[in-house]
Short mmCIF file of C-alpha atoms in Angstrom, two decimals:
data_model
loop_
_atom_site.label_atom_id
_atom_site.label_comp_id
_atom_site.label_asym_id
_atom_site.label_seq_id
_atom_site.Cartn_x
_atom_site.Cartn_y
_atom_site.Cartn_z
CA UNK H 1 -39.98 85.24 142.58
CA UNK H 2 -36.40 85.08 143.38
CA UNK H 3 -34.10 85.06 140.01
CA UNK H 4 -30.83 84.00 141.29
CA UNK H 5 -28.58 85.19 138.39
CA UNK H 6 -29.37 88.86 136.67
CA UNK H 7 -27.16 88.13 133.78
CA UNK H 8 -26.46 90.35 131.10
CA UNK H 9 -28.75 89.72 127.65
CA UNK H 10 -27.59 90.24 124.48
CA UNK H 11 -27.94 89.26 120.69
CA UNK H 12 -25.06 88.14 118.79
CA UNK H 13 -24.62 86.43 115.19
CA UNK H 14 -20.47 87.49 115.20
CA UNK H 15 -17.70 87.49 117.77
CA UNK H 16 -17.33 91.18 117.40
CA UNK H 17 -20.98 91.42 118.69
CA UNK H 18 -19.82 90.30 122.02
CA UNK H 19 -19.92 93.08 125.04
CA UNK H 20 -16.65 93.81 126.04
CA UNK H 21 -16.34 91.91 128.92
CA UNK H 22 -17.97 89.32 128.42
CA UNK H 23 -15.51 85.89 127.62
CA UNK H 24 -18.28 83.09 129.32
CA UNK H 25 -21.81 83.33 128.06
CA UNK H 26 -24.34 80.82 127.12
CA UNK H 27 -25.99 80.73 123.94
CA UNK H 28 -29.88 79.58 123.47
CA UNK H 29 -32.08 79.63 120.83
CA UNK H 30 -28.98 79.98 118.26
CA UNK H 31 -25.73 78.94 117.79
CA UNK H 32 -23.27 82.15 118.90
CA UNK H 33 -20.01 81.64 118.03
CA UNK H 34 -17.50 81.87 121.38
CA UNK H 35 -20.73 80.48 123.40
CA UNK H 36 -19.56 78.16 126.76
CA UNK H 37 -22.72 76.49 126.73
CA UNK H 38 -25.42 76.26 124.45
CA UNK H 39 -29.04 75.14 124.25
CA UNK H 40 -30.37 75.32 120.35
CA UNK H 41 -33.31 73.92 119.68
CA UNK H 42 -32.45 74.36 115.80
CA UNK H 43 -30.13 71.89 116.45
CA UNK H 44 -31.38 69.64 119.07
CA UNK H 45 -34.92 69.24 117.47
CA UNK H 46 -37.07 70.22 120.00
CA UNK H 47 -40.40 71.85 119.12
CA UNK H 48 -39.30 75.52 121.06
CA UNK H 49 -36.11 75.96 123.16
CA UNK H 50 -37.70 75.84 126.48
CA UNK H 51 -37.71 71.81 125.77
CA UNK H 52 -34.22 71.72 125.20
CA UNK H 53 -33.21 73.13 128.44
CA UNK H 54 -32.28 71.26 131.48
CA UNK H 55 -35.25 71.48 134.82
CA UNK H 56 -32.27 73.09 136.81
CA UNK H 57 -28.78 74.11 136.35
CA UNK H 58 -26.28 75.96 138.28
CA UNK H 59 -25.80 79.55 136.20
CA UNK H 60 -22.77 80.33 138.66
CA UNK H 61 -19.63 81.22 136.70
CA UNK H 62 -21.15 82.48 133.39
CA UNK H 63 -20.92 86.31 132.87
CA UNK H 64 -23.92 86.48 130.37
CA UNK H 65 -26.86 84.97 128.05
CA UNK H 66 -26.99 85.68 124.28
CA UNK H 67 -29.39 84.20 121.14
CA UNK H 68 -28.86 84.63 117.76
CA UNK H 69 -32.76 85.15 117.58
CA UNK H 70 -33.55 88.41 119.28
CA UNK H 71 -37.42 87.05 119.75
CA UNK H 72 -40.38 85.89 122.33
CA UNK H 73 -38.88 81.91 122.09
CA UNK H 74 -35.05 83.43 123.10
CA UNK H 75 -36.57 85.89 125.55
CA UNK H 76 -38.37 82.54 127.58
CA UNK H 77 -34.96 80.61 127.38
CA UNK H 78 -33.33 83.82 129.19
CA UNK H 79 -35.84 83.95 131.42
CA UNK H 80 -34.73 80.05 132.19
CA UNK H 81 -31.73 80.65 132.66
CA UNK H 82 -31.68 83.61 135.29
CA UNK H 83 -34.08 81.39 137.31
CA UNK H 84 -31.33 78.94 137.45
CA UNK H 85 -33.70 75.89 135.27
CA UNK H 86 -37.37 75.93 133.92
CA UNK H 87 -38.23 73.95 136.36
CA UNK H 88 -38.10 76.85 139.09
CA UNK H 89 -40.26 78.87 137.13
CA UNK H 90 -43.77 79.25 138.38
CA UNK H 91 -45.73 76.96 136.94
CA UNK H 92 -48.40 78.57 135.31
CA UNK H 93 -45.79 81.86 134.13
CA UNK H 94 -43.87 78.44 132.81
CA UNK H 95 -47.08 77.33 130.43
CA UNK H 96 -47.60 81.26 129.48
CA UNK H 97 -44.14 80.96 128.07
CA UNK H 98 -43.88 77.79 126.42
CA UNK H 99 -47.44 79.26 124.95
CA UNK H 100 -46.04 81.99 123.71
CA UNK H 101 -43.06 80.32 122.08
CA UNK H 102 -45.45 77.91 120.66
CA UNK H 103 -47.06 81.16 118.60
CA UNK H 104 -43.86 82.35 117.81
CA UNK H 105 -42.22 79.49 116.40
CA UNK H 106 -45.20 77.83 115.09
CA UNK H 107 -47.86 80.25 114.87
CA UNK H 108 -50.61 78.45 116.24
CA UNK H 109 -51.72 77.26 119.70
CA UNK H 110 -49.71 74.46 121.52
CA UNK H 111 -50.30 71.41 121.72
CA UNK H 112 -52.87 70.90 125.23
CA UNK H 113 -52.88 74.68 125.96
CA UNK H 114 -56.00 75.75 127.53
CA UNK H 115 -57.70 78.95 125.56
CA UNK H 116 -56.81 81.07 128.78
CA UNK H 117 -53.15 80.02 128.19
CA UNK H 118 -53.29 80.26 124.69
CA UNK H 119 -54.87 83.80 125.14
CA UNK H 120 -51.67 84.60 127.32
CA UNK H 121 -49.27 83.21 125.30
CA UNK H 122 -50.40 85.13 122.20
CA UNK H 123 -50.97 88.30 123.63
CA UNK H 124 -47.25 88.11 125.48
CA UNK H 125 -45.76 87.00 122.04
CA UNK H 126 -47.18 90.17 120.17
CA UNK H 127 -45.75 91.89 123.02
CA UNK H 128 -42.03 91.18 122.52
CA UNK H 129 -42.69 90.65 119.00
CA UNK H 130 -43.85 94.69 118.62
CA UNK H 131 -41.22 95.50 121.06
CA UNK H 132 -38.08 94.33 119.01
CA UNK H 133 -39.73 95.11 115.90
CA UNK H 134 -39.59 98.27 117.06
CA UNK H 135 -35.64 98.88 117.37
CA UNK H 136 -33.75 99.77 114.20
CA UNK H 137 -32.13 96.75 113.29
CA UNK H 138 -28.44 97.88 114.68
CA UNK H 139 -30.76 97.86 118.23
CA UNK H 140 -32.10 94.83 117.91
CA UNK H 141 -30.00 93.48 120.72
CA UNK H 142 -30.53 96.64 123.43
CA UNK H 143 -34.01 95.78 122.77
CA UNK H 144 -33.93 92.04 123.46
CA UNK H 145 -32.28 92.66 126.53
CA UNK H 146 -34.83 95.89 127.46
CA UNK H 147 -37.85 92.92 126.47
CA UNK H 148 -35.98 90.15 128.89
CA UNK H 149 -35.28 92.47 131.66
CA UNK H 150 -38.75 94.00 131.59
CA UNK H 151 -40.00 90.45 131.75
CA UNK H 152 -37.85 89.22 134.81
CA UNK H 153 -38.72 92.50 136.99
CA UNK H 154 -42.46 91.29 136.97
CA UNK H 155 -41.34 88.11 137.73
CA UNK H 156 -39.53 89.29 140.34
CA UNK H 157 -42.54 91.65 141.72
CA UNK H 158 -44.95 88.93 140.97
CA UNK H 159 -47.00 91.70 138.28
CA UNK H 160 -48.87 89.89 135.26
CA UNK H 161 -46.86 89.44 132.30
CA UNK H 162 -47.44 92.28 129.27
CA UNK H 163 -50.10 91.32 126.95
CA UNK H 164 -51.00 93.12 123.32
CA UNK H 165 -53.86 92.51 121.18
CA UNK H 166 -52.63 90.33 118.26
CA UNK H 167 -54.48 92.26 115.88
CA UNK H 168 -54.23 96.29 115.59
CA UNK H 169 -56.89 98.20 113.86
CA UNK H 170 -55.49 98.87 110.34
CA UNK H 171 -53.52 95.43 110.40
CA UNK H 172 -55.97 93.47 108.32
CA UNK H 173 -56.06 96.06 105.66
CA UNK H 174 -52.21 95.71 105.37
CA UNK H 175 -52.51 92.00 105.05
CA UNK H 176 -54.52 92.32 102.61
CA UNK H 177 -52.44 94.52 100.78
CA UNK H 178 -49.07 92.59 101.00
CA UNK H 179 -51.45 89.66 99.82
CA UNK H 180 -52.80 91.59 96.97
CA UNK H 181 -50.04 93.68 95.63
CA UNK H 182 -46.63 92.34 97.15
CA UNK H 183 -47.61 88.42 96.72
CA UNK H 184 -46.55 85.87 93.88
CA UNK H 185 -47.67 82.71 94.04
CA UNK H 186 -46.78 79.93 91.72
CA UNK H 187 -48.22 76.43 92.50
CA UNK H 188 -48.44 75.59 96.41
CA UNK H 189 -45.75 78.48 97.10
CA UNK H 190 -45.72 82.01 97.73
CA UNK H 191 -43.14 85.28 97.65
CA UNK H 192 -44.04 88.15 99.65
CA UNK H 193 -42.35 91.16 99.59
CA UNK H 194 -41.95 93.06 102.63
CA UNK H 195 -39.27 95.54 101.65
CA UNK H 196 -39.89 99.19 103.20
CA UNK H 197 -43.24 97.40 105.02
CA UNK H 198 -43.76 97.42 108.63
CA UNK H 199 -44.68 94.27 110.68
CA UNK H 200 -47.60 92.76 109.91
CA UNK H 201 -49.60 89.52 111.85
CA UNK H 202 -47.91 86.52 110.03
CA UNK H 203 -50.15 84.44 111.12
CA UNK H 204 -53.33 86.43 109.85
CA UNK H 205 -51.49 86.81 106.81
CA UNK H 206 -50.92 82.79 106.16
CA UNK H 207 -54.85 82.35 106.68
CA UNK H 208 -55.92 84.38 103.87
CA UNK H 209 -53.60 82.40 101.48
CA UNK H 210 -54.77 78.50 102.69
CA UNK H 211 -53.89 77.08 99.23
CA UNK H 212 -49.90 78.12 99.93
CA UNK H 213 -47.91 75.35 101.97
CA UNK H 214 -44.51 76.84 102.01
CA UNK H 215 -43.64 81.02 101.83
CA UNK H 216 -40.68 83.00 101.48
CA UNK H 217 -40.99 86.74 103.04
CA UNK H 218 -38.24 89.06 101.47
CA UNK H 219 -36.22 92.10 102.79
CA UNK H 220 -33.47 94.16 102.28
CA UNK H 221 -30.38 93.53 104.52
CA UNK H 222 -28.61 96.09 105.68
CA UNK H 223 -24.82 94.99 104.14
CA UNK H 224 -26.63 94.34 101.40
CA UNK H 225 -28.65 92.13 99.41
CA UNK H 226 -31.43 90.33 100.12
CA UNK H 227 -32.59 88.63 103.87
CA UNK H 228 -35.30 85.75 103.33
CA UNK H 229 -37.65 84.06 105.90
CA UNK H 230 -39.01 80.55 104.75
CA UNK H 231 -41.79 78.90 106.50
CA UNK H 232 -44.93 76.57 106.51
CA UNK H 233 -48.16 77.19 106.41
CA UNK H 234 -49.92 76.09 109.64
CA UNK H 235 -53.11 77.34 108.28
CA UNK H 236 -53.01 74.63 104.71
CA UNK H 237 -55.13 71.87 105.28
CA UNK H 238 -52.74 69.48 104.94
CA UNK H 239 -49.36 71.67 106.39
CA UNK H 240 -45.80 70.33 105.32
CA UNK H 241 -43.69 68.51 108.59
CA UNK H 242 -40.24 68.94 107.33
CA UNK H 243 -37.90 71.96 105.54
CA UNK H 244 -35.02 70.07 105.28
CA UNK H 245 -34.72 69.53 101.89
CA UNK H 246 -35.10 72.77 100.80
CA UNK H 247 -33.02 74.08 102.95
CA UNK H 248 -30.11 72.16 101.98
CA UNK H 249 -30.80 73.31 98.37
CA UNK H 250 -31.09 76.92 99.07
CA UNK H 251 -27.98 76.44 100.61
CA UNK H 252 -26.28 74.84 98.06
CA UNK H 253 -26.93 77.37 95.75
CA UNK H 254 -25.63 80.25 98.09
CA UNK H 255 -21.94 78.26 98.28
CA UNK H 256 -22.09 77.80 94.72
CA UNK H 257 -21.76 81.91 94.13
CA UNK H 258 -18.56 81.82 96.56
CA UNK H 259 -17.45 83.70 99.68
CA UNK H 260 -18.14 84.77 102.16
CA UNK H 261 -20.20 81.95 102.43
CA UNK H 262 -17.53 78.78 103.62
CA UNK H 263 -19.55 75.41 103.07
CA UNK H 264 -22.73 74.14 101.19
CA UNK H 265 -24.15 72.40 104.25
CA UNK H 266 -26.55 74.49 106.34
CA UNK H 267 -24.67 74.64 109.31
CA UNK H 268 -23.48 76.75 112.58
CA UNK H 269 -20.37 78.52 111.34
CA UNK H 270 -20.86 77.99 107.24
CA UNK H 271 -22.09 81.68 106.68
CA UNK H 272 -24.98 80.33 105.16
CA UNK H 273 -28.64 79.59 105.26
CA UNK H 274 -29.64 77.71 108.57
CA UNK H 275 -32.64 76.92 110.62
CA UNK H 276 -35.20 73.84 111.40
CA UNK H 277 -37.65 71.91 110.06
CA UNK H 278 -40.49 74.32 109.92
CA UNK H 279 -39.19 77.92 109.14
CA UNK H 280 -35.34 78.77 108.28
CA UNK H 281 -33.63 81.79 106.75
CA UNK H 282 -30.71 83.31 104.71
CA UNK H 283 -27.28 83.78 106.03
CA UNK H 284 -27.31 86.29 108.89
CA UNK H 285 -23.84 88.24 108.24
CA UNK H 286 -24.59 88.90 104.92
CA UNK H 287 -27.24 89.51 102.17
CA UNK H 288 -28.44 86.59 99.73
CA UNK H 289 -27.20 86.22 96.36
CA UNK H 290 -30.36 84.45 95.13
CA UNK H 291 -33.16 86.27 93.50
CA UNK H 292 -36.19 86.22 94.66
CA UNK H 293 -37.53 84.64 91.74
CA UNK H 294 -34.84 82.10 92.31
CA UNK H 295 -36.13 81.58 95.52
CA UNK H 296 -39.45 81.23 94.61
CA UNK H 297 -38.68 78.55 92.18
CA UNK H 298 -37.04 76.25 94.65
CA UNK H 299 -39.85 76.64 97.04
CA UNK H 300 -42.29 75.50 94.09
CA UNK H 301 -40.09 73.07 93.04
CA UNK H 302 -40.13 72.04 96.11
CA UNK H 303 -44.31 71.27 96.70
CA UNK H 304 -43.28 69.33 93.13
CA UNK H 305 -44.89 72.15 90.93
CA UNK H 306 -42.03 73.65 89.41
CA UNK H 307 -38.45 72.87 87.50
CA UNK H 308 -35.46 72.98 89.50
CA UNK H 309 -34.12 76.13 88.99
CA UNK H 310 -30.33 76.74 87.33
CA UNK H 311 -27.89 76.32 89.62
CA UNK H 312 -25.58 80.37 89.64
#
Protein backbone atom coordinates (compact mmCIF):
# COMPACT_ATOMS: atom_id res chain seq x y z
CA UNK A 1 0.00 0.00 0.00
CA UNK A 2 1.03 3.36 -1.08
CA UNK A 3 0.52 6.13 1.88
CA UNK A 4 0.80 9.29 0.05
CA UNK A 5 1.53 11.67 3.01
CA UNK A 6 4.10 10.40 5.97
CA UNK A 7 3.07 13.15 8.24
CA UNK A 8 4.40 13.78 11.46
CA UNK A 9 2.11 12.27 14.64
CA UNK A 10 1.85 13.79 17.68
CA UNK A 11 -0.36 14.27 20.90
CA UNK A 12 -1.25 17.60 22.05
CA UNK A 13 -3.87 18.97 24.75
CA UNK A 14 -1.83 22.73 24.80
CA UNK A 15 -0.28 24.99 22.19
CA UNK A 16 3.05 24.61 23.82
CA UNK A 17 2.74 20.84 22.99
CA UNK A 18 3.11 21.66 19.40
CA UNK A 19 6.60 20.48 17.57
CA UNK A 20 8.43 23.30 16.65
CA UNK A 21 7.72 23.55 13.26
CA UNK A 22 4.78 22.62 12.95
CA UNK A 23 2.03 25.85 12.28
CA UNK A 24 -0.67 23.51 9.91
CA UNK A 25 -1.78 20.27 11.45
CA UNK A 26 -5.02 18.52 11.63
CA UNK A 27 -6.56 17.46 14.69
CA UNK A 28 -8.77 14.04 15.02
CA UNK A 29 -10.15 12.33 17.66
CA UNK A 30 -9.86 15.66 19.94
CA UNK A 31 -10.13 19.09 19.76
CA UNK A 32 -6.20 20.59 19.68
CA UNK A 33 -6.11 23.98 20.05
CA UNK A 34 -4.17 25.81 16.82
CA UNK A 35 -5.61 22.67 14.70
CA UNK A 36 -6.33 23.76 10.65
CA UNK A 37 -8.67 21.07 10.33
CA UNK A 38 -10.32 18.89 12.58
CA UNK A 39 -12.34 15.68 12.65
CA UNK A 40 -13.78 14.98 16.45
CA UNK A 41 -16.02 12.56 16.80
CA UNK A 42 -16.67 13.93 20.51
CA UNK A 43 -18.10 16.59 18.84
CA UNK A 44 -19.63 15.44 15.70
CA UNK A 45 -21.42 12.38 17.33
CA UNK A 46 -20.26 9.69 15.48
CA UNK A 47 -19.93 6.27 17.14
CA UNK A 48 -15.67 6.23 16.55
CA UNK A 49 -13.76 8.86 14.50
CA UNK A 50 -13.20 6.82 11.48
CA UNK A 51 -17.11 7.80 10.72
CA UNK A 52 -16.47 11.27 10.95
CA UNK A 53 -13.87 11.42 8.35
CA UNK A 54 -14.34 12.23 4.78
CA UNK A 55 -13.82 8.78 1.98
CA UNK A 56 -10.95 10.98 0.47
CA UNK A 57 -9.27 14.19 0.99
CA UNK A 58 -6.31 15.89 -0.35
CA UNK A 59 -3.60 15.91 2.83
CA UNK A 60 -1.31 18.27 0.58
CA UNK A 61 -0.32 21.42 2.48
CA UNK A 62 -0.65 20.22 6.12
CA UNK A 63 2.73 19.70 7.95
CA UNK A 64 1.29 17.18 10.57
CA UNK A 65 -1.60 15.05 12.43
CA UNK A 66 -2.21 15.37 16.20
CA UNK A 67 -5.19 13.90 18.79
CA UNK A 68 -5.77 14.86 22.05
CA UNK A 69 -6.36 11.02 22.70
CA UNK A 70 -3.04 9.28 22.34
CA UNK A 71 -5.11 5.77 21.71
CA UNK A 72 -6.10 2.75 19.13
CA UNK A 73 -9.42 5.09 17.82
CA UNK A 74 -6.71 8.29 17.12
CA UNK A 75 -4.07 5.90 15.83
CA UNK A 76 -6.92 4.56 12.90
CA UNK A 77 -7.86 8.29 12.13
CA UNK A 78 -3.93 8.87 11.45
CA UNK A 79 -3.73 6.07 9.62
CA UNK A 80 -6.75 7.85 7.44
CA UNK A 81 -5.28 10.54 6.97
CA UNK A 82 -1.71 9.53 5.57
CA UNK A 83 -3.70 7.37 3.09
CA UNK A 84 -5.17 10.52 1.88
CA UNK A 85 -9.27 9.25 3.00
CA UNK A 86 -10.61 5.93 4.56
CA UNK A 87 -11.85 5.12 1.65
CA UNK A 88 -8.29 4.18 0.13
CA UNK A 89 -7.64 1.98 2.83
CA UNK A 90 -7.80 -1.67 2.08
CA UNK A 91 -10.85 -2.84 2.76
CA UNK A 92 -10.61 -5.49 5.06
CA UNK A 93 -7.32 -3.49 7.11
CA UNK A 94 -10.37 -0.70 6.99
CA UNK A 95 -12.98 -3.17 9.06
CA UNK A 96 -9.85 -4.36 11.38
CA UNK A 97 -9.68 -0.74 12.32
CA UNK A 98 -13.04 0.47 12.71
CA UNK A 99 -13.10 -3.04 14.88
CA UNK A 100 -10.66 -2.08 16.89
CA UNK A 101 -11.94 1.41 17.59
CA UNK A 102 -15.21 -0.15 18.24
CA UNK A 103 -13.34 -2.06 21.44
CA UNK A 104 -11.69 0.90 22.34
CA UNK A 105 -14.32 3.32 22.52
CA UNK A 106 -17.03 1.02 23.38
CA UNK A 107 -15.58 -2.04 24.65
CA UNK A 108 -17.49 -4.52 22.95
CA UNK A 109 -17.73 -5.89 19.39
CA UNK A 110 -19.17 -3.64 16.55
CA UNK A 111 -22.02 -3.58 15.32
CA UNK A 112 -22.02 -6.52 12.07
CA UNK A 113 -18.34 -7.46 12.73
CA UNK A 114 -17.66 -10.95 11.89
CA UNK A 115 -15.83 -12.96 14.99
CA UNK A 116 -12.63 -13.07 12.68
CA UNK A 117 -12.82 -9.23 12.57
CA UNK A 118 -13.79 -8.85 15.93
CA UNK A 119 -10.83 -11.21 16.88
CA UNK A 120 -8.56 -8.65 14.89
CA UNK A 121 -9.86 -5.71 16.09
CA UNK A 122 -9.42 -6.71 19.75
CA UNK A 123 -6.21 -8.17 19.59
CA UNK A 124 -4.82 -4.85 17.51
CA UNK A 125 -6.57 -2.62 20.21
CA UNK A 126 -4.66 -4.37 23.18
CA UNK A 127 -1.80 -3.82 21.03
CA UNK A 128 -1.65 0.00 20.95
CA UNK A 129 -3.45 0.05 24.10
CA UNK A 130 -0.19 -1.88 25.97
CA UNK A 131 2.02 0.08 23.78
CA UNK A 132 1.09 3.69 25.04
CA UNK A 133 0.36 2.44 28.34
CA UNK A 134 3.65 1.71 28.37
CA UNK A 135 5.32 5.33 27.99
CA UNK A 136 5.60 7.47 31.12
CA UNK A 137 2.97 9.83 30.77
CA UNK A 138 5.40 12.91 29.58
CA UNK A 139 5.94 10.10 26.45
CA UNK A 140 2.73 9.52 25.78
CA UNK A 141 2.96 11.38 22.52
CA UNK A 142 6.57 9.75 21.16
CA UNK A 143 4.68 6.69 21.73
CA UNK A 144 1.53 7.46 19.76
CA UNK A 145 3.52 8.42 16.99
CA UNK A 146 6.10 5.12 17.47
CA UNK A 147 2.29 3.01 17.57
CA UNK A 148 1.04 5.01 14.19
CA UNK A 149 4.23 4.74 12.37
CA UNK A 150 4.71 1.08 13.25
CA UNK A 151 1.21 0.61 11.94
CA UNK A 152 1.63 2.46 8.49
CA UNK A 153 5.11 0.56 7.68
CA UNK A 154 3.04 -2.78 7.56
CA UNK A 155 0.68 -1.14 5.64
CA UNK A 156 3.07 -0.07 3.49
CA UNK A 157 4.89 -3.70 3.27
CA UNK A 158 1.55 -5.31 3.19
CA UNK A 159 2.67 -7.45 6.84
CA UNK A 160 -0.44 -8.38 9.15
CA UNK A 161 -1.29 -5.86 11.59
CA UNK A 162 0.15 -6.54 15.47
CA UNK A 163 -2.17 -8.52 17.50
CA UNK A 164 -1.94 -9.19 21.58
CA UNK A 165 -3.92 -11.47 23.58
CA UNK A 166 -6.54 -9.34 25.44
CA UNK A 167 -6.04 -11.15 28.49
CA UNK A 168 -2.40 -11.73 30.16
CA UNK A 169 -1.91 -14.43 32.66
CA UNK A 170 -2.08 -12.66 36.07
CA UNK A 171 -4.68 -10.03 34.64
CA UNK A 172 -7.78 -11.63 36.08
CA UNK A 173 -6.31 -11.84 39.47
CA UNK A 174 -5.73 -8.01 39.32
CA UNK A 175 -9.28 -7.45 38.33
CA UNK A 176 -10.31 -9.07 40.87
CA UNK A 177 -8.36 -7.23 43.20
CA UNK A 178 -9.18 -3.61 42.04
CA UNK A 179 -12.84 -5.08 42.29
CA UNK A 180 -12.36 -6.34 45.73
CA UNK A 181 -10.18 -3.91 47.51
CA UNK A 182 -10.03 -0.58 45.36
CA UNK A 183 -13.99 -0.62 44.45
CA UNK A 184 -16.96 1.42 46.10
CA UNK A 185 -20.07 0.99 44.92
CA UNK A 186 -23.13 2.82 46.03
CA UNK A 187 -26.43 2.06 44.17
CA UNK A 188 -25.98 1.40 40.25
CA UNK A 189 -22.43 3.26 40.42
CA UNK A 190 -19.00 2.42 41.08
CA UNK A 191 -15.39 4.21 42.12
CA UNK A 192 -12.36 2.41 41.34
CA UNK A 193 -9.21 3.40 42.34
CA UNK A 194 -6.39 2.88 40.15
CA UNK A 195 -3.76 5.09 41.73
CA UNK A 196 -0.09 3.46 41.63
CA UNK A 197 -2.00 0.32 39.56
CA UNK A 198 -0.93 -0.77 36.24
CA UNK A 199 -3.37 -1.30 33.28
CA UNK A 200 -5.75 -3.68 33.69
CA UNK A 201 -8.59 -5.22 30.89
CA UNK A 202 -11.46 -2.64 31.39
CA UNK A 203 -13.59 -4.53 29.81
CA UNK A 204 -13.01 -7.82 31.94
CA UNK A 205 -13.18 -5.63 34.77
CA UNK A 206 -16.89 -4.12 33.91
CA UNK A 207 -18.14 -7.89 33.57
CA UNK A 208 -17.48 -8.91 36.99
CA UNK A 209 -19.46 -5.86 38.33
CA UNK A 210 -22.92 -6.34 35.91
CA UNK A 211 -25.11 -4.63 38.56
CA UNK A 212 -22.91 -1.13 37.98
CA UNK A 213 -24.25 1.06 34.94
CA UNK A 214 -22.01 4.01 35.16
CA UNK A 215 -18.04 3.97 36.75
CA UNK A 216 -15.59 6.46 37.55
CA UNK A 217 -11.76 5.10 37.44
CA UNK A 218 -9.44 7.51 39.52
CA UNK A 219 -5.73 8.59 39.22
CA UNK A 220 -3.32 10.87 40.21
CA UNK A 221 -2.36 13.62 37.66
CA UNK A 222 0.80 14.59 37.35
CA UNK A 223 0.27 18.72 38.10
CA UNK A 224 -1.68 17.56 40.57
CA UNK A 225 -4.85 16.42 41.79
CA UNK A 226 -6.97 14.01 40.70
CA UNK A 227 -7.60 12.64 36.70
CA UNK A 228 -11.09 10.75 36.39
CA UNK A 229 -12.40 8.43 33.57
CA UNK A 230 -16.32 8.06 33.50
CA UNK A 231 -17.98 5.46 31.51
CA UNK A 232 -20.90 2.93 30.91
CA UNK A 233 -21.19 -0.30 31.47
CA UNK A 234 -21.60 -2.27 28.21
CA UNK A 235 -21.73 -5.40 30.17
CA UNK A 236 -25.33 -4.14 32.52
CA UNK A 237 -28.20 -5.68 31.17
CA UNK A 238 -29.87 -2.81 30.46
CA UNK A 239 -26.54 -0.26 29.63
CA UNK A 240 -27.18 3.63 29.87
CA UNK A 241 -27.23 5.52 26.02
CA UNK A 242 -26.36 8.95 27.08
CA UNK A 243 -23.60 10.86 29.63
CA UNK A 244 -24.66 14.08 28.98
CA UNK A 245 -26.17 15.02 31.93
CA UNK A 246 -23.68 14.15 34.13
CA UNK A 247 -21.25 15.52 32.42
CA UNK A 248 -22.56 18.89 32.42
CA UNK A 249 -22.87 18.56 36.25
CA UNK A 250 -19.43 17.38 36.90
CA UNK A 251 -18.57 20.24 35.05
CA UNK A 252 -20.41 22.64 36.73
CA UNK A 253 -19.03 21.84 39.83
CA UNK A 254 -15.31 22.09 38.57
CA UNK A 255 -16.11 26.04 37.40
CA UNK A 256 -17.72 26.57 40.57
CA UNK A 257 -14.09 26.10 42.55
CA UNK A 258 -12.56 28.81 40.01
CA UNK A 259 -9.55 28.97 37.68
CA UNK A 260 -7.94 27.68 35.81
CA UNK A 261 -10.96 26.26 34.71
CA UNK A 262 -12.76 29.31 32.27
CA UNK A 263 -16.53 28.18 31.75
CA UNK A 264 -19.11 25.70 33.29
CA UNK A 265 -20.07 24.21 29.94
CA UNK A 266 -18.11 21.11 28.91
CA UNK A 267 -16.52 22.41 26.06
CA UNK A 268 -13.23 22.57 23.66
CA UNK A 269 -11.22 25.39 25.20
CA UNK A 270 -13.16 25.69 28.88
CA UNK A 271 -10.30 23.80 30.80
CA UNK A 272 -12.78 21.56 31.96
CA UNK A 273 -14.36 18.18 31.90
CA UNK A 274 -15.25 17.08 28.21
CA UNK A 275 -16.08 14.03 26.25
CA UNK A 276 -19.28 12.10 24.63
CA UNK A 277 -22.11 10.38 25.38
CA UNK A 278 -20.69 7.15 26.59
CA UNK A 279 -17.33 7.74 28.50
CA UNK A 280 -15.85 11.41 29.31
CA UNK A 281 -13.16 12.65 31.67
CA UNK A 282 -11.68 15.47 33.88
CA UNK A 283 -9.95 18.46 32.56
CA UNK A 284 -6.74 17.43 30.78
CA UNK A 285 -4.28 20.46 31.82
CA UNK A 286 -4.95 20.13 35.20
CA UNK A 287 -5.97 17.89 38.18
CA UNK A 288 -9.74 17.76 39.51
CA UNK A 289 -10.85 19.57 42.43
CA UNK A 290 -13.68 17.11 43.18
CA UNK A 291 -13.27 14.28 45.56
CA UNK A 292 -13.71 11.19 44.70
CA UNK A 293 -16.45 10.71 46.96
CA UNK A 294 -17.88 13.76 45.32
CA UNK A 295 -17.65 12.11 42.25
CA UNK A 296 -19.11 9.13 43.23
CA UNK A 297 -22.15 10.84 44.48
CA UNK A 298 -23.01 12.51 41.24
CA UNK A 299 -22.60 9.34 39.36
CA UNK A 300 -25.23 7.71 41.90
CA UNK A 301 -27.22 10.52 41.85
CA UNK A 302 -27.16 10.21 38.62
CA UNK A 303 -28.75 6.26 38.12
CA UNK A 304 -31.40 8.24 40.68
CA UNK A 305 -29.98 6.44 43.85
CA UNK A 306 -28.37 9.12 45.58
CA UNK A 307 -28.78 13.04 46.81
CA UNK A 308 -27.25 15.58 44.75
CA UNK A 309 -24.21 16.27 46.24
CA UNK A 310 -23.22 20.06 47.72
CA UNK A 311 -22.23 22.13 45.25
CA UNK A 312 -17.94 23.48 46.49
Amino acid sequence: MHLPFPLPVFAATRPDQIPPGVSRFIGVDGTIPGAALTWDHHRTGEPINLDAMPGIFDAGGYDGVATTSPDTDAAASVLAVMAGGKDRLPPEVRRWLEAASWRCDHLRAMPGATPEEDRVGNGLHTWVSREISAAHHLDRSAAFASVCGELAERLIRGEPLPWAEPVLPGQAAQVEQVRAERTKIMGAAALLDMRGMEAVPIQLLYERMPEVRVAAFVGDHERGGWRYTVGINPAHARPLTDLGPLLAALAREEFALGPPVLAPEPVPGAENWGGRATVFGSPWNHGSRLAPETVLRHLATFCGEATPPQAG
